[in-house]
């Protein structure tokens, strides 16, 4: 996922035990760590080896693990069948179940809450994607299997770049929004990775909150047709 600092990303993987892990390191996860030479190796479906060590965690961000950027080893890609199985086996169908009752207004969780920050949502219904006039960072409206509606910023790096490159070619945001929604809905199966941002204060006097966002959009068949975020910047 894209971080506010354009040089940093947030990466999340699923371990062989089915646990979500967020690799963290001093100085932040730099976008250049995604590459070996000119090839993007850390991407959806990638099998990557890290030398994880325990990290001090602050709930709900219990998935943090420290790693050494120089030790990343690429083991290729999962096939689509295995990739979907991994997502399906670690997924939920109702957002409320993910956050153990700590999600407020369908938007945020209080820092320190005894829950997780990352999970996969299966079988969402995509309602709308919003491309604002001031930013191409998309917002995604979707329903879960219980019919609850959510409206979240989307920091998925590939979708962000797809929106950015599309807006450069066509400034009609409503038309682009319909096209992207139609593409996502046409998939046989769709999974959303949901994550809670780090504590954030809207104003200096408000309490910090961890806001819900869509951190990954995965469809079968792949709506990106095998492309990575780097392929979408042309």
XYZ file of C-alpha atoms in Angstrom:
234
model
C 0.000 0.000 0.000
C 1.067 3.581 -0.680
C 2.159 5.628 2.333
C 1.842 9.445 2.523
C 5.589 9.642 1.983
C 5.814 8.743 -1.706
C 9.010 6.747 -1.136
C 7.501 4.421 1.461
C 4.996 1.606 1.237
C 3.347 -0.763 3.686
C 3.686 -4.461 2.913
C 1.622 -7.233 4.464
C 1.972 -10.953 3.936
C 0.374 -14.145 5.174
C 2.709 -16.612 6.838
C 2.733 -20.376 6.327
C 0.715 -20.556 9.552
C -1.961 -18.255 8.116
C -0.966 -15.253 10.238
C -0.853 -11.719 8.873
C 2.591 -10.138 9.170
C 3.624 -6.547 8.501
C 7.394 -6.212 7.882
C 8.777 -3.055 9.487
C 12.289 -1.677 9.627
C 14.211 1.390 10.661
C 13.541 4.239 8.251
C 10.338 2.668 6.961
C 9.729 0.139 4.179
C 11.205 1.918 1.170
C 9.602 1.379 -2.210
C 12.975 0.312 -3.628
C 12.865 -2.799 -1.410
C 10.079 -4.105 -3.658
C 12.551 -4.555 -6.492
C 15.430 -6.806 -7.444
C 17.134 -4.850 -10.181
C 14.316 -3.539 -12.356
C 11.934 -6.368 -11.497
C 9.162 -6.038 -8.921
C 9.421 -9.124 -6.718
C 7.348 -8.068 -3.685
C 3.824 -7.952 -5.063
C 0.515 -9.808 -4.698
C 1.017 -13.594 -5.091
C 4.747 -13.303 -4.346
C 6.469 -15.838 -2.080
C 9.099 -13.912 -0.125
C 11.436 -14.952 2.680
C 12.282 -12.491 5.466
C 14.507 -12.829 8.530
C 11.861 -11.681 10.994
C 12.552 -10.816 14.596
C 10.028 -9.889 17.237
C 9.028 -6.245 17.277
C 7.445 -4.158 19.989
C 3.810 -3.901 18.988
C 1.132 -1.400 19.913
C -2.400 -2.786 19.479
C -4.244 -2.922 17.230
C -1.082 -3.138 15.064
C -0.131 -6.538 16.426
C 1.194 -7.804 13.092
C 4.456 -5.803 13.105
C 7.679 -7.815 12.720
C 11.163 -6.334 12.298
C 13.317 -7.420 9.353
C 16.619 -6.631 7.685
C 16.054 -5.215 4.159
C 19.276 -6.802 2.870
C 18.011 -10.318 3.630
C 14.912 -10.413 1.403
C 14.807 -13.600 -0.714
C 12.423 -14.048 -3.659
C 10.817 -17.472 -4.187
C 8.637 -16.644 -7.186
C 4.852 -16.459 -7.412
C 1.905 -18.551 -6.265
C -0.445 -19.759 -8.953
C -3.959 -18.321 -8.895
C -5.470 -21.404 -7.234
C -3.036 -21.335 -4.316
C -3.245 -17.539 -3.991
C -7.026 -17.544 -3.729
C -6.924 -20.437 -1.261
C -4.560 -18.445 0.968
C -6.877 -15.423 0.884
C -10.026 -17.485 1.380
C -8.643 -19.457 4.325
C -7.708 -16.268 6.172
C -10.842 -14.278 5.327
C -13.979 -12.986 7.007
C -17.321 -12.110 5.419
C -18.509 -9.518 7.971
C -16.342 -6.509 8.834
C -17.558 -6.307 12.437
C -16.190 -9.808 13.079
C -12.709 -8.669 12.069
C -12.389 -5.990 14.744
C -14.002 -7.784 17.692
C -16.585 -5.082 18.356
C -14.045 -2.235 18.536
C -14.898 -0.638 15.181
C -16.697 2.676 15.741
C -19.117 4.191 13.214
C -17.794 1.691 10.664
C -14.708 3.911 10.338
C -12.176 3.751 13.164
C -10.736 1.886 16.112
C -9.310 3.451 19.262
C -5.535 2.977 19.660
C -4.768 0.271 22.193
C -7.869 -1.792 21.380
C -7.360 -5.533 21.800
C -7.929 -6.511 18.203
C -6.066 -6.920 14.921
C -5.351 -4.243 12.329
C -5.314 -6.367 9.159
C -7.658 -8.934 7.643
C -9.154 -10.131 4.380
C -12.817 -9.570 3.557
C -14.386 -12.101 1.194
C -17.490 -11.613 -0.933
C -17.829 -7.818 -0.686
C -20.210 -6.036 -3.039
C -18.507 -3.087 -4.725
C -20.900 -0.122 -4.840
C -18.854 2.847 -6.008
C -15.346 4.196 -6.375
C -14.849 7.922 -5.957
C -12.108 9.868 -7.704
C -12.150 13.346 -6.205
C -11.428 16.546 -8.098
C -8.488 17.409 -5.873
C -6.848 13.973 -5.642
C -6.889 10.719 -7.562
C -6.590 8.745 -4.320
C -9.729 6.620 -4.584
C -12.406 6.000 -1.993
C -14.233 2.707 -2.195
C -17.816 2.148 -1.096
C -18.717 -1.494 -0.508
C -21.061 -3.750 1.429
C -20.118 -6.833 3.382
C -22.182 -10.027 3.483
C -24.306 -8.626 6.327
C -25.322 -5.708 4.117
C -23.356 -3.098 6.084
C -22.044 -0.217 3.979
C -18.496 1.096 4.265
C -16.839 4.124 2.676
C -13.047 3.917 2.933
C -9.987 5.537 1.434
C -8.077 3.047 -0.693
C -4.316 2.917 -0.466
C -3.796 -0.177 -2.612
C -0.719 0.771 -4.642
C -1.799 -0.883 -7.882
C -5.343 0.511 -7.813
C -3.987 3.945 -6.857
C -1.641 3.932 -9.850
C -4.380 2.642 -12.147
C -6.616 5.547 -11.113
C -3.769 8.042 -11.469
C -2.818 6.896 -14.959
C -6.471 6.701 -16.034
C -7.205 10.237 -14.867
C -4.206 11.518 -16.819
C -5.731 10.064 -19.992
C -9.355 10.945 -19.278
C -10.422 13.678 -16.860
C -14.040 12.453 -16.773
C -13.874 10.954 -13.293
C -17.482 9.739 -13.236
C -16.933 7.755 -16.420
C -13.696 6.303 -15.097
C -15.357 5.377 -11.821
C -18.096 3.447 -13.643
C -15.512 1.622 -15.754
C -13.425 0.567 -12.746
C -16.478 -0.557 -10.755
C -17.722 -2.542 -13.745
C -14.335 -4.234 -14.067
C -14.222 -5.207 -10.397
C -17.815 -6.451 -10.385
C -17.184 -8.628 -13.428
C -14.731 -10.801 -11.469
C -15.864 -14.231 -10.311
C -14.452 -13.620 -6.833
C -13.190 -10.523 -5.064
C -11.304 -10.055 -1.821
C -10.500 -6.811 -0.024
C -7.582 -6.484 2.355
C -8.661 -4.141 5.130
C -6.241 -2.367 7.440
C -6.217 0.193 10.207
C -3.956 3.191 9.721
C -1.572 4.286 12.438
C -3.112 6.601 15.081
C -4.055 9.926 13.534
C -5.512 13.179 14.905
C -7.855 15.061 12.596
C -7.212 18.199 14.641
C -4.691 18.923 17.427
C -7.467 18.759 20.032
C -9.101 15.480 18.975
C -8.142 12.052 20.248
C -6.091 9.852 17.904
C -7.931 7.217 15.924
C -6.894 4.312 13.711
C -8.969 4.734 10.575
C -10.195 1.873 8.407
C -8.876 1.729 4.853
C -8.803 -0.670 1.944
C -5.194 -1.749 1.567
C -5.546 -4.334 -1.188
C -7.998 -5.307 -3.931
C -7.644 -8.835 -5.314
C -9.905 -10.385 -7.946
C -10.127 -13.751 -9.688
C -9.555 -13.550 -12.553
C -7.042 -10.763 -11.932
C -8.450 -7.403 -13.041
C -4.845 -6.238 -13.598
C -4.121 -9.229 -15.864
C -0.821 -9.883 -14.146
C 0.420 -6.290 -14.137
C 2.097 -4.781 -11.096
C 1.822 -1.251 -9.746
C 4.931 -0.337 -11.748
C 3.273 -1.329 -15.028
C 0.429 1.118 -14.418
C 2.459 4.323 -14.395
C 2.685 4.691 -18.176
